[in-house]
mmCIF file of C-alpha atoms and ligand atoms in Angstrom:
data_model
loop_
_atom_site.group_PDB
_atom_site.id
_atom_site.type_symbol
_atom_site.label_atom_id
_atom_site.label_comp_id
_atom_site.label_asym_id
_atom_site.label_seq_id
_atom_site.Cartn_x
_atom_site.Cartn_y
_atom_site.Cartn_z
ATOM 1 C CA UNK S 1 -19.156 8.125 -25.929
ATOM 2 C CA UNK S 2 -21.291 5.146 -26.785
ATOM 3 C CA UNK S 3 -18.223 2.956 -27.233
ATOM 4 C CA UNK S 4 -17.038 3.968 -23.868
ATOM 5 C CA UNK S 5 -20.316 3.153 -22.235
ATOM 6 C CA UNK S 6 -20.435 -0.286 -23.746
ATOM 7 C CA UNK S 7 -16.840 -0.891 -22.867
ATOM 8 C CA UNK S 8 -17.680 -0.120 -19.234
ATOM 9 C CA UNK S 9 -20.746 -2.441 -19.265
ATOM 10 C CA UNK S 10 -18.532 -5.273 -20.644
ATOM 11 C CA UNK S 11 -15.815 -4.735 -18.169
ATOM 12 C CA UNK S 12 -18.352 -4.656 -15.278
ATOM 13 C CA UNK S 13 -19.666 -8.006 -16.525
ATOM 14 C CA UNK S 14 -16.185 -9.444 -16.721
ATOM 15 C CA UNK S 15 -15.193 -8.106 -13.212
ATOM 16 C CA UNK S 16 -18.217 -9.925 -11.744
ATOM 17 C CA UNK S 17 -17.109 -13.213 -13.223
ATOM 18 C CA UNK S 18 -13.482 -12.505 -12.256
ATOM 19 C CA UNK S 19 -14.588 -12.580 -8.620
ATOM 20 C CA UNK S 20 -16.522 -15.830 -8.944
ATOM 21 C CA UNK S 21 -13.770 -17.444 -10.897
ATOM 22 C CA UNK S 22 -10.861 -16.503 -8.790
ATOM 23 C CA UNK S 23 -9.075 -14.376 -11.499
ATOM 24 C CA UNK S 24 -7.649 -11.978 -8.941
ATOM 25 C CA UNK S 25 -4.404 -12.401 -7.332
ATOM 26 C CA UNK S 26 -2.490 -10.315 -4.717
ATOM 27 C CA UNK S 27 1.197 -9.509 -5.390
ATOM 28 C CA UNK S 28 3.299 -8.193 -2.503
ATOM 29 C CA UNK S 29 5.988 -5.575 -2.566
ATOM 30 C CA UNK S 30 8.384 -5.458 0.444
ATOM 31 C CA UNK S 31 8.764 -2.359 2.595
ATOM 32 C CA UNK S 32 12.357 -2.433 3.651
ATOM 33 C CA UNK S 33 14.210 -1.030 6.811
ATOM 34 C CA UNK S 34 16.776 1.398 5.139
ATOM 35 C CA UNK S 35 19.077 0.818 8.103
ATOM 36 C CA UNK S 36 19.355 -3.040 8.093
ATOM 37 C CA UNK S 37 17.712 -4.113 4.813
ATOM 38 C CA UNK S 38 15.250 -6.210 6.727
ATOM 39 C CA UNK S 39 11.706 -6.470 5.452
ATOM 40 C CA UNK S 40 9.385 -4.958 7.939
ATOM 41 C CA UNK S 41 6.289 -5.286 5.903
ATOM 42 C CA UNK S 42 4.689 -5.802 2.624
ATOM 43 C CA UNK S 43 2.052 -3.871 0.564
ATOM 44 C CA UNK S 44 -0.681 -6.030 -1.175
ATOM 45 C CA UNK S 45 -1.247 -4.910 -4.732
ATOM 46 C CA UNK S 46 -4.051 -6.503 -6.771
ATOM 47 C CA UNK S 47 -3.660 -7.932 -10.203
ATOM 48 C CA UNK S 48 -6.318 -9.412 -12.453
ATOM 49 C CA UNK S 49 -5.354 -12.482 -14.560
ATOM 50 C CA UNK S 50 -7.736 -12.114 -17.440
ATOM 51 C CA UNK S 51 -8.412 -15.170 -19.559
ATOM 52 C CA UNK S 52 -7.825 -13.495 -22.856
ATOM 53 C CA UNK S 53 -5.993 -10.303 -21.963
ATOM 54 C CA UNK S 54 -3.493 -11.651 -19.506
ATOM 55 C CA UNK S 55 -2.388 -9.492 -16.479
ATOM 56 C CA UNK S 56 -4.390 -6.319 -16.040
ATOM 57 C CA UNK S 57 -3.005 -3.761 -13.560
ATOM 58 C CA UNK S 58 -5.172 -1.987 -11.000
ATOM 59 C CA UNK S 59 -5.153 1.245 -12.780
ATOM 60 C CA UNK S 60 -7.078 -0.295 -15.651
ATOM 61 C CA UNK S 61 -9.916 -1.741 -13.522
ATOM 62 C CA UNK S 62 -10.099 -0.359 -10.096
ATOM 63 C CA UNK S 63 -11.706 2.936 -11.234
ATOM 64 C CA UNK S 64 -14.505 0.955 -13.044
ATOM 65 C CA UNK S 65 -14.875 -1.312 -9.941
ATOM 66 C CA UNK S 66 -15.274 1.854 -7.882
ATOM 67 C CA UNK S 67 -17.923 3.303 -10.103
ATOM 68 C CA UNK S 68 -19.937 0.061 -10.097
ATOM 69 C CA UNK S 69 -19.670 -0.797 -6.391
ATOM 70 C CA UNK S 70 -17.852 -3.993 -7.279
ATOM 71 C CA UNK S 71 -15.040 -2.586 -5.330
ATOM 72 C CA UNK S 72 -16.890 -3.574 -2.159
ATOM 73 C CA UNK S 73 -16.654 -7.365 -2.740
ATOM 74 C CA UNK S 74 -13.249 -6.956 -4.349
ATOM 75 C CA UNK S 75 -11.937 -4.882 -1.510
ATOM 76 C CA UNK S 76 -13.220 -7.359 1.047
ATOM 77 C CA UNK S 77 -11.595 -10.209 -0.928
ATOM 78 C CA UNK S 78 -8.259 -8.154 -0.790
ATOM 79 C CA UNK S 79 -8.378 -7.710 2.969
ATOM 80 C CA UNK S 80 -9.297 -11.431 3.613
ATOM 81 C CA UNK S 81 -6.746 -12.739 1.163
ATOM 82 C CA UNK S 82 -4.007 -10.511 2.581
ATOM 83 C CA UNK S 83 -4.770 -11.619 6.085
ATOM 84 C CA UNK S 84 -4.824 -15.288 4.979
ATOM 85 C CA UNK S 85 -1.383 -14.706 3.537
ATOM 86 C CA UNK S 86 0.195 -13.154 6.512
ATOM 87 C CA UNK S 87 -1.255 -16.086 8.544
ATOM 88 C CA UNK S 88 0.401 -18.551 6.119
ATOM 89 C CA UNK S 89 3.740 -16.755 6.390
ATOM 90 C CA UNK S 90 3.411 -16.743 10.156
ATOM 91 C CA UNK S 91 2.914 -20.535 10.142
ATOM 92 C CA UNK S 92 5.749 -21.011 7.802
ATOM 93 C CA UNK S 93 8.058 -19.320 10.414
ATOM 94 C CA UNK S 94 8.619 -16.016 8.540
ATOM 95 C CA UNK S 95 9.251 -13.333 11.113
ATOM 96 C CA UNK S 96 6.098 -11.375 11.731
ATOM 97 C CA UNK S 97 5.670 -8.314 9.532
ATOM 98 C CA UNK S 98 2.932 -5.761 8.749
ATOM 99 C CA UNK S 99 0.484 -6.391 5.793
ATOM 100 C CA UNK S 100 -0.645 -3.097 4.201
ATOM 101 C CA UNK S 101 -3.734 -3.045 2.053
ATOM 102 C CA UNK S 102 -4.992 -0.138 -0.128
ATOM 103 C CA UNK S 103 -8.552 0.954 0.640
ATOM 104 C CA UNK S 104 -10.750 2.675 -1.887
ATOM 105 C CA UNK S 105 -12.810 5.796 -1.110
ATOM 106 C CA UNK S 106 -15.991 3.948 -1.789
ATOM 107 C CA UNK S 107 -15.178 1.442 0.946
ATOM 108 C CA UNK S 108 -15.232 4.160 3.631
ATOM 109 C CA UNK S 109 -18.968 4.602 2.685
ATOM 110 C CA UNK S 110 -19.704 0.918 3.238
ATOM 111 C CA UNK S 111 -21.795 0.845 6.501
ATOM 112 C CA UNK S 112 -20.157 -2.182 7.898
ATOM 113 C CA UNK S 113 -16.576 -1.680 6.850
ATOM 114 C CA UNK S 114 -15.106 -1.693 10.353
ATOM 115 C CA UNK S 115 -17.272 -4.768 11.283
ATOM 116 C CA UNK S 116 -16.168 -6.680 8.166
ATOM 117 C CA UNK S 117 -12.499 -5.959 8.944
ATOM 118 C CA UNK S 118 -12.955 -7.012 12.491
ATOM 119 C CA UNK S 119 -14.616 -10.239 11.382
ATOM 120 C CA UNK S 120 -11.831 -11.001 8.837
ATOM 121 C CA UNK S 121 -9.202 -10.484 11.573
ATOM 122 C CA UNK S 122 -11.161 -12.957 13.806
ATOM 123 C CA UNK S 123 -11.714 -15.470 11.109
ATOM 124 C CA UNK S 124 -8.049 -15.462 10.079
ATOM 125 C CA UNK S 125 -6.815 -14.985 13.659
ATOM 126 C CA UNK S 126 -4.515 -12.106 12.780
ATOM 127 C CA UNK S 127 -3.466 -9.673 15.513
ATOM 128 C CA UNK S 128 -4.800 -6.242 14.242
ATOM 129 C CA UNK S 129 -1.374 -4.737 14.778
ATOM 130 C CA UNK S 130 -0.268 -6.674 11.778
ATOM 131 C CA UNK S 131 -2.729 -5.008 9.446
ATOM 132 C CA UNK S 132 -2.155 -1.509 7.888
ATOM 133 C CA UNK S 133 -4.584 0.443 5.807
ATOM 134 C CA UNK S 134 -3.288 2.785 3.134
ATOM 135 C CA UNK S 135 -5.406 5.777 2.164
ATOM 136 C CA UNK S 136 -4.827 8.796 0.147
ATOM 137 C CA UNK S 137 -5.419 12.406 1.066
ATOM 138 C CA UNK S 138 -8.322 12.795 -1.351
ATOM 139 C CA UNK S 139 -10.238 10.203 0.556
ATOM 140 C CA UNK S 140 -10.139 12.187 3.667
ATOM 141 C CA UNK S 141 -11.917 15.439 2.449
ATOM 142 C CA UNK S 142 -15.142 14.445 4.116
ATOM 143 C CA UNK S 143 -13.648 14.799 7.658
ATOM 144 C CA UNK S 144 -16.865 14.306 9.538
ATOM 145 C CA UNK S 145 -17.488 11.002 7.945
ATOM 146 C CA UNK S 146 -13.958 9.633 7.641
ATOM 147 C CA UNK S 147 -12.437 10.630 10.992
ATOM 148 C CA UNK S 148 -14.784 8.426 13.257
ATOM 149 C CA UNK S 149 -14.060 5.422 10.955
ATOM 150 C CA UNK S 150 -10.355 5.847 11.221
ATOM 151 C CA UNK S 151 -10.676 6.303 14.857
ATOM 152 C CA UNK S 152 -12.506 3.032 15.086
ATOM 153 C CA UNK S 153 -9.899 1.211 13.024
ATOM 154 C CA UNK S 154 -7.123 2.694 15.160
ATOM 155 C CA UNK S 155 -8.850 1.629 18.308
ATOM 156 C CA UNK S 156 -8.934 -1.907 17.093
ATOM 157 C CA UNK S 157 -5.118 -1.639 16.715
ATOM 158 C CA UNK S 158 -4.878 -1.333 12.873
ATOM 159 C CA UNK S 159 -2.306 1.039 11.515
ATOM 160 C CA UNK S 160 -3.290 3.934 9.294
ATOM 161 C CA UNK S 161 -0.953 5.056 6.533
ATOM 162 C CA UNK S 162 -1.244 8.130 4.382
ATOM 163 C CA UNK S 163 -0.230 7.037 0.783
ATOM 164 C CA UNK S 164 1.108 9.249 -2.051
ATOM 165 C CA UNK S 165 1.878 12.043 0.527
ATOM 166 C CA UNK S 166 2.581 15.312 -1.058
ATOM 167 C CA UNK S 167 0.611 14.617 -4.279
ATOM 168 C CA UNK S 168 -2.732 15.925 -2.927
ATOM 169 C CA UNK S 169 -3.716 19.350 -1.512
ATOM 170 C CA UNK S 170 -4.039 19.775 2.163
ATOM 171 C CA UNK S 171 -1.585 17.197 3.629
ATOM 172 C CA UNK S 172 -0.758 19.006 6.634
ATOM 173 C CA UNK S 173 -4.299 19.402 7.696
ATOM 174 C CA UNK S 174 -4.786 15.726 7.562
ATOM 175 C CA UNK S 175 -1.720 15.056 9.458
ATOM 176 C CA UNK S 176 -2.966 17.246 12.234
ATOM 177 C CA UNK S 177 -6.603 15.980 12.392
ATOM 178 C CA UNK S 178 -6.314 12.223 11.624
ATOM 179 C CA UNK S 179 -4.832 9.375 13.661
ATOM 180 C CA UNK S 180 -2.085 8.692 11.139
ATOM 181 C CA UNK S 181 0.736 6.262 11.999
ATOM 182 C CA UNK S 182 2.835 6.466 8.790
ATOM 183 C CA UNK S 183 3.150 8.550 5.692
ATOM 184 C CA UNK S 184 4.454 7.311 2.261
ATOM 185 C CA UNK S 185 6.289 9.970 0.439
ATOM 186 C CA UNK S 186 4.916 9.973 -3.115
ATOM 187 C CA UNK S 187 7.149 8.382 -5.746
ATOM 188 C CA UNK S 188 7.264 11.549 -7.902
ATOM 189 C CA UNK S 189 9.236 13.363 -5.058
ATOM 190 C CA UNK S 190 11.471 10.308 -4.302
ATOM 191 C CA UNK S 191 12.408 9.945 -7.969
ATOM 192 C CA UNK S 192 13.509 13.514 -8.341
ATOM 193 C CA UNK S 193 15.248 13.830 -5.019
ATOM 194 C CA UNK S 194 18.723 13.363 -6.477
ATOM 195 C CA UNK S 195 18.187 15.482 -9.578
ATOM 196 C CA UNK S 196 16.536 18.567 -8.416
ATOM 197 C CA UNK S 197 17.463 20.748 -5.330
ATOM 198 C CA UNK S 198 13.928 21.961 -4.593
ATOM 199 C CA UNK S 199 12.675 18.375 -4.510
ATOM 200 C CA UNK S 200 15.549 17.347 -2.285
ATOM 201 C CA UNK S 201 14.618 19.985 0.241
ATOM 202 C CA UNK S 202 11.027 18.961 0.123
ATOM 203 C CA UNK S 203 11.857 15.331 0.845
ATOM 204 C CA UNK S 204 14.315 16.271 3.613
ATOM 205 C CA UNK S 205 11.759 18.400 5.192
ATOM 206 C CA UNK S 206 9.018 15.748 5.099
ATOM 207 C CA UNK S 207 11.412 13.308 6.815
ATOM 208 C CA UNK S 208 12.490 15.758 9.422
ATOM 209 C CA UNK S 209 8.712 16.635 10.118
ATOM 210 C CA UNK S 210 7.719 12.997 10.584
ATOM 211 C CA UNK S 211 10.521 12.521 13.086
ATOM 212 C CA UNK S 212 9.189 15.559 15.058
ATOM 213 C CA UNK S 213 5.742 14.295 14.985
ATOM 214 C CA UNK S 214 6.741 10.752 15.807
ATOM 215 C CA UNK S 215 5.243 9.387 12.597
ATOM 216 C CA UNK S 216 6.870 6.653 10.641
ATOM 217 C CA UNK S 217 7.980 7.658 7.094
ATOM 218 C CA UNK S 218 8.412 5.473 4.039
ATOM 219 C CA UNK S 219 9.754 6.528 0.606
ATOM 220 C CA UNK S 220 7.904 5.043 -2.343
ATOM 221 C CA UNK S 221 9.463 4.124 -5.699
ATOM 222 C CA UNK S 222 13.101 3.934 -4.981
ATOM 223 C CA UNK S 223 14.737 2.842 -8.104
ATOM 224 C CA UNK S 224 18.318 3.821 -7.902
ATOM 225 C CA UNK S 225 21.397 3.611 -5.550
ATOM 226 C CA UNK S 226 21.681 7.356 -5.521
ATOM 227 C CA UNK S 227 18.055 7.724 -4.205
ATOM 228 C CA UNK S 228 18.740 5.041 -1.627
ATOM 229 C CA UNK S 229 21.820 6.883 -0.303
ATOM 230 C CA UNK S 230 20.098 10.261 -0.319
ATOM 231 C CA UNK S 231 17.169 8.822 1.741
ATOM 232 C CA UNK S 232 19.605 6.959 4.191
ATOM 233 C CA UNK S 233 21.612 10.213 4.714
ATOM 234 C CA UNK S 234 18.539 12.068 5.600
ATOM 235 C CA UNK S 235 17.398 9.397 7.980
ATOM 236 C CA UNK S 236 14.393 8.008 6.222
ATOM 237 C CA UNK S 237 13.548 4.770 8.047
ATOM 238 C CA UNK S 238 11.736 2.799 5.354
ATOM 239 C CA UNK S 239 11.743 2.382 1.679
ATOM 240 C CA UNK S 240 9.883 0.616 -1.031
ATOM 241 C CA UNK S 241 10.647 0.387 -4.767
ATOM 242 C CA UNK S 242 12.044 -1.572 -7.721
ATOM 243 C CA UNK S 243 15.624 -1.266 -6.390
ATOM 244 C CA UNK S 244 14.670 -3.876 -3.775
ATOM 245 C CA UNK S 245 11.885 -5.726 -5.552
ATOM 246 C CA UNK S 246 8.891 -5.147 -7.733
ATOM 247 C CA UNK S 247 5.616 -6.541 -6.442
ATOM 248 C CA UNK S 248 5.728 -10.374 -6.489
ATOM 249 C CA UNK S 249 3.429 -13.226 -6.097
ATOM 250 C CA UNK S 250 3.871 -14.635 -2.497
ATOM 251 C CA UNK S 251 5.716 -17.856 -3.575
ATOM 252 C CA UNK S 252 8.442 -15.736 -5.401
ATOM 253 C CA UNK S 253 8.649 -13.130 -2.613
ATOM 254 C CA UNK S 254 9.696 -15.585 0.067
ATOM 255 C CA UNK S 255 12.615 -16.628 -2.101
ATOM 256 C CA UNK S 256 14.096 -13.214 -2.202
ATOM 257 C CA UNK S 257 13.708 -12.191 1.410
ATOM 258 C CA UNK S 258 17.426 -12.547 2.218
ATOM 259 C CA UNK S 259 18.651 -11.026 -1.116
ATOM 260 C CA UNK S 260 16.988 -7.714 -0.201
ATOM 261 C CA UNK S 261 19.317 -7.434 2.840
ATOM 262 C CA UNK S 262 22.131 -7.759 0.461
ATOM 263 C CA UNK S 263 20.923 -4.777 -1.653
ATOM 264 C CA UNK S 264 21.499 -2.505 1.291
ATOM 265 C CA UNK S 265 25.005 -3.994 1.967
ATOM 266 C CA UNK S 266 25.839 -3.648 -1.693
ATOM 267 C CA UNK S 267 24.330 -0.398 -2.745
ATOM 268 C CA UNK S 268 23.621 1.558 0.446
ATOM 269 C CA UNK S 269 25.694 2.997 3.313
ATOM 270 C CA UNK S 270 26.264 1.088 6.425
ATOM 271 C CA UNK S 271 24.331 2.829 9.157
ATOM 272 C CA UNK S 272 22.035 1.885 11.820
ATOM 273 C CA UNK S 273 18.940 4.083 11.432
ATOM 274 C CA UNK S 274 16.205 1.609 12.224
ATOM 275 C CA UNK S 275 14.014 2.172 15.173
HETATM 276 P P1 LIG Q 301 -0.189 2.755 -4.703
HETATM 277 O O1 LIG Q 301 -0.943 2.173 -3.471
HETATM 278 O O2 LIG Q 301 0.525 4.041 -4.501
HETATM 279 O O3 LIG Q 301 0.936 1.514 -4.961
HETATM 280 C C1 LIG Q 301 2.302 1.795 -5.516
HETATM 281 C C2 LIG Q 301 2.337 1.550 -7.022
HETATM 282 O O4 LIG Q 301 3.636 1.879 -7.338
HETATM 283 C C3 LIG Q 301 2.121 0.139 -7.439
HETATM 284 O O5 LIG Q 301 1.510 0.028 -8.633
HETATM 285 C C4 LIG Q 301 3.571 -0.394 -7.490
HETATM 286 O O6 LIG Q 301 3.737 -1.434 -8.346
HETATM 287 C C5 LIG Q 301 4.268 0.767 -7.962
HETATM 288 N N1 LIG Q 301 5.696 0.917 -7.696
HETATM 289 C C6 LIG Q 301 6.401 0.340 -6.569
HETATM 290 N N2 LIG Q 301 7.650 0.661 -6.640
HETATM 291 C C7 LIG Q 301 7.845 1.243 -7.763
HETATM 292 C C8 LIG Q 301 9.078 1.813 -8.313
HETATM 293 O O7 LIG Q 301 10.194 1.786 -7.917
HETATM 294 N N3 LIG Q 301 8.955 2.511 -9.556
HETATM 295 C C9 LIG Q 301 7.721 2.609 -10.199
HETATM 296 N N4 LIG Q 301 7.690 3.292 -11.348
HETATM 297 N N5 LIG Q 301 6.551 2.150 -9.669
HETATM 298 C C10 LIG Q 301 6.631 1.439 -8.468
HETATM 299 P P2 LIG Q 301 0.261 -0.804 -8.997
HETATM 300 O O8 LIG Q 301 0.351 -2.174 -8.278
HETATM 301 O O9 LIG Q 301 0.079 -0.813 -10.398
HETATM 302 O O10 LIG Q 301 -0.869 -0.140 -8.243
HETATM 303 C C11 LIG Q 301 -1.305 1.181 -8.682
HETATM 304 C C12 LIG Q 301 -2.348 1.697 -7.651
HETATM 305 O O11 LIG Q 301 -3.591 0.918 -7.790
HETATM 306 C C13 LIG Q 301 -1.940 1.701 -6.207
HETATM 307 O O12 LIG Q 301 -1.073 2.703 -5.925
HETATM 308 C C14 LIG Q 301 -3.273 1.821 -5.525
HETATM 309 O O13 LIG Q 301 -3.736 3.150 -5.421
HETATM 310 C C15 LIG Q 301 -4.213 1.005 -6.434
HETATM 311 N N6 LIG Q 301 -4.317 -0.295 -5.971
HETATM 312 C C16 LIG Q 301 -3.523 -1.442 -6.020
HETATM 313 N N7 LIG Q 301 -3.982 -2.530 -5.402
HETATM 314 C C17 LIG Q 301 -5.214 -2.141 -4.929
HETATM 315 C C18 LIG Q 301 -6.288 -2.817 -4.045
HETATM 316 O O14 LIG Q 301 -6.201 -3.955 -3.723
HETATM 317 N N8 LIG Q 301 -7.366 -2.077 -3.801
HETATM 318 C C19 LIG Q 301 -7.432 -0.700 -4.177
HETATM 319 N N9 LIG Q 301 -8.555 0.025 -3.787
HETATM 320 N N10 LIG Q 301 -6.502 -0.088 -4.885
HETATM 321 C C20 LIG Q 301 -5.420 -0.726 -5.164
HETATM 322 MG MG1 LIG Q 302 -0.468 1.999 -1.494
HETATM 323 MG MG1 LIG Q 303 1.494 5.171 -3.238
HETATM 324 MG MG1 LIG Q 304 -1.260 5.686 -5.892
#
């Protein structure tokens, strides 16, 4: 217990210096159109380049950052850096795509969240339609508080995406009540869709439902050719996963843009399912 507490204090201290000394970096994972293989967007995923420990993944520091409120400056840094990146890509002539950032529950209780985001968009001169916010169902429990915030973000023109769909409890309720543009089918369903009939039915049903509701759908964690073909056959528009690319630093990602199109040509079935 004592050990755990002192570890937390130490980590908190190190997180503070990490911000000051620029030890965070955003990696980007492409979101691919499963019809054409074109990259439609990217998801920004934070990495910590620790001086002694090397790369630390978000699972090992985001929870502490949330407990200590350091997630607020870190979260703001993420949004600003992601917007600067999309600007840099636009200026380099890369066709415009949507940048998705993950939001933490704590950020929804920051009184000036919407204003901060608006300011970042203005400073970086990014059209709000190029920004997407990913939230999980567990963050939406407090409907009275969260709904107005999402409505404001939506009004600005920012897209709202429901992450890890299916993993939580009351998904359908959130779909009905919140202004959601996209859902991301949780990796655990995608990875079993070719192995387990029940799972396959769930994935098919989620995809069919999104078409009926006019919501975009994206499958997370596609790792195999079989999963890709299953999703294409069931008209899933978008996918993300190691089959196409793991999250990469921006300079490496631009180099593989064209290769991803080849993955669809090589592994997938030729079919126009993009919208
Ligand atoms: P997430 O938003 O659901 O992100 C997807 C995670 O799945 C990423 O892990 C990604 O690297 C991983 N992934 C993608 N494709 C595959 C695949 O084909 N197979 C497998 N096994 N994994 C795949 P990562 O980067 O470690 O991030 C984990 C979680 O940490 C994220 O889950 C998100 O909840 C959180 N996170 C990441 N960056 C941020 C951030 O900037 N702010 C906040 N608040 N949370 C973040
Ligand atoms: Mg996400
Ligand atoms: Mg996810
Ligand atoms: Mg997750």
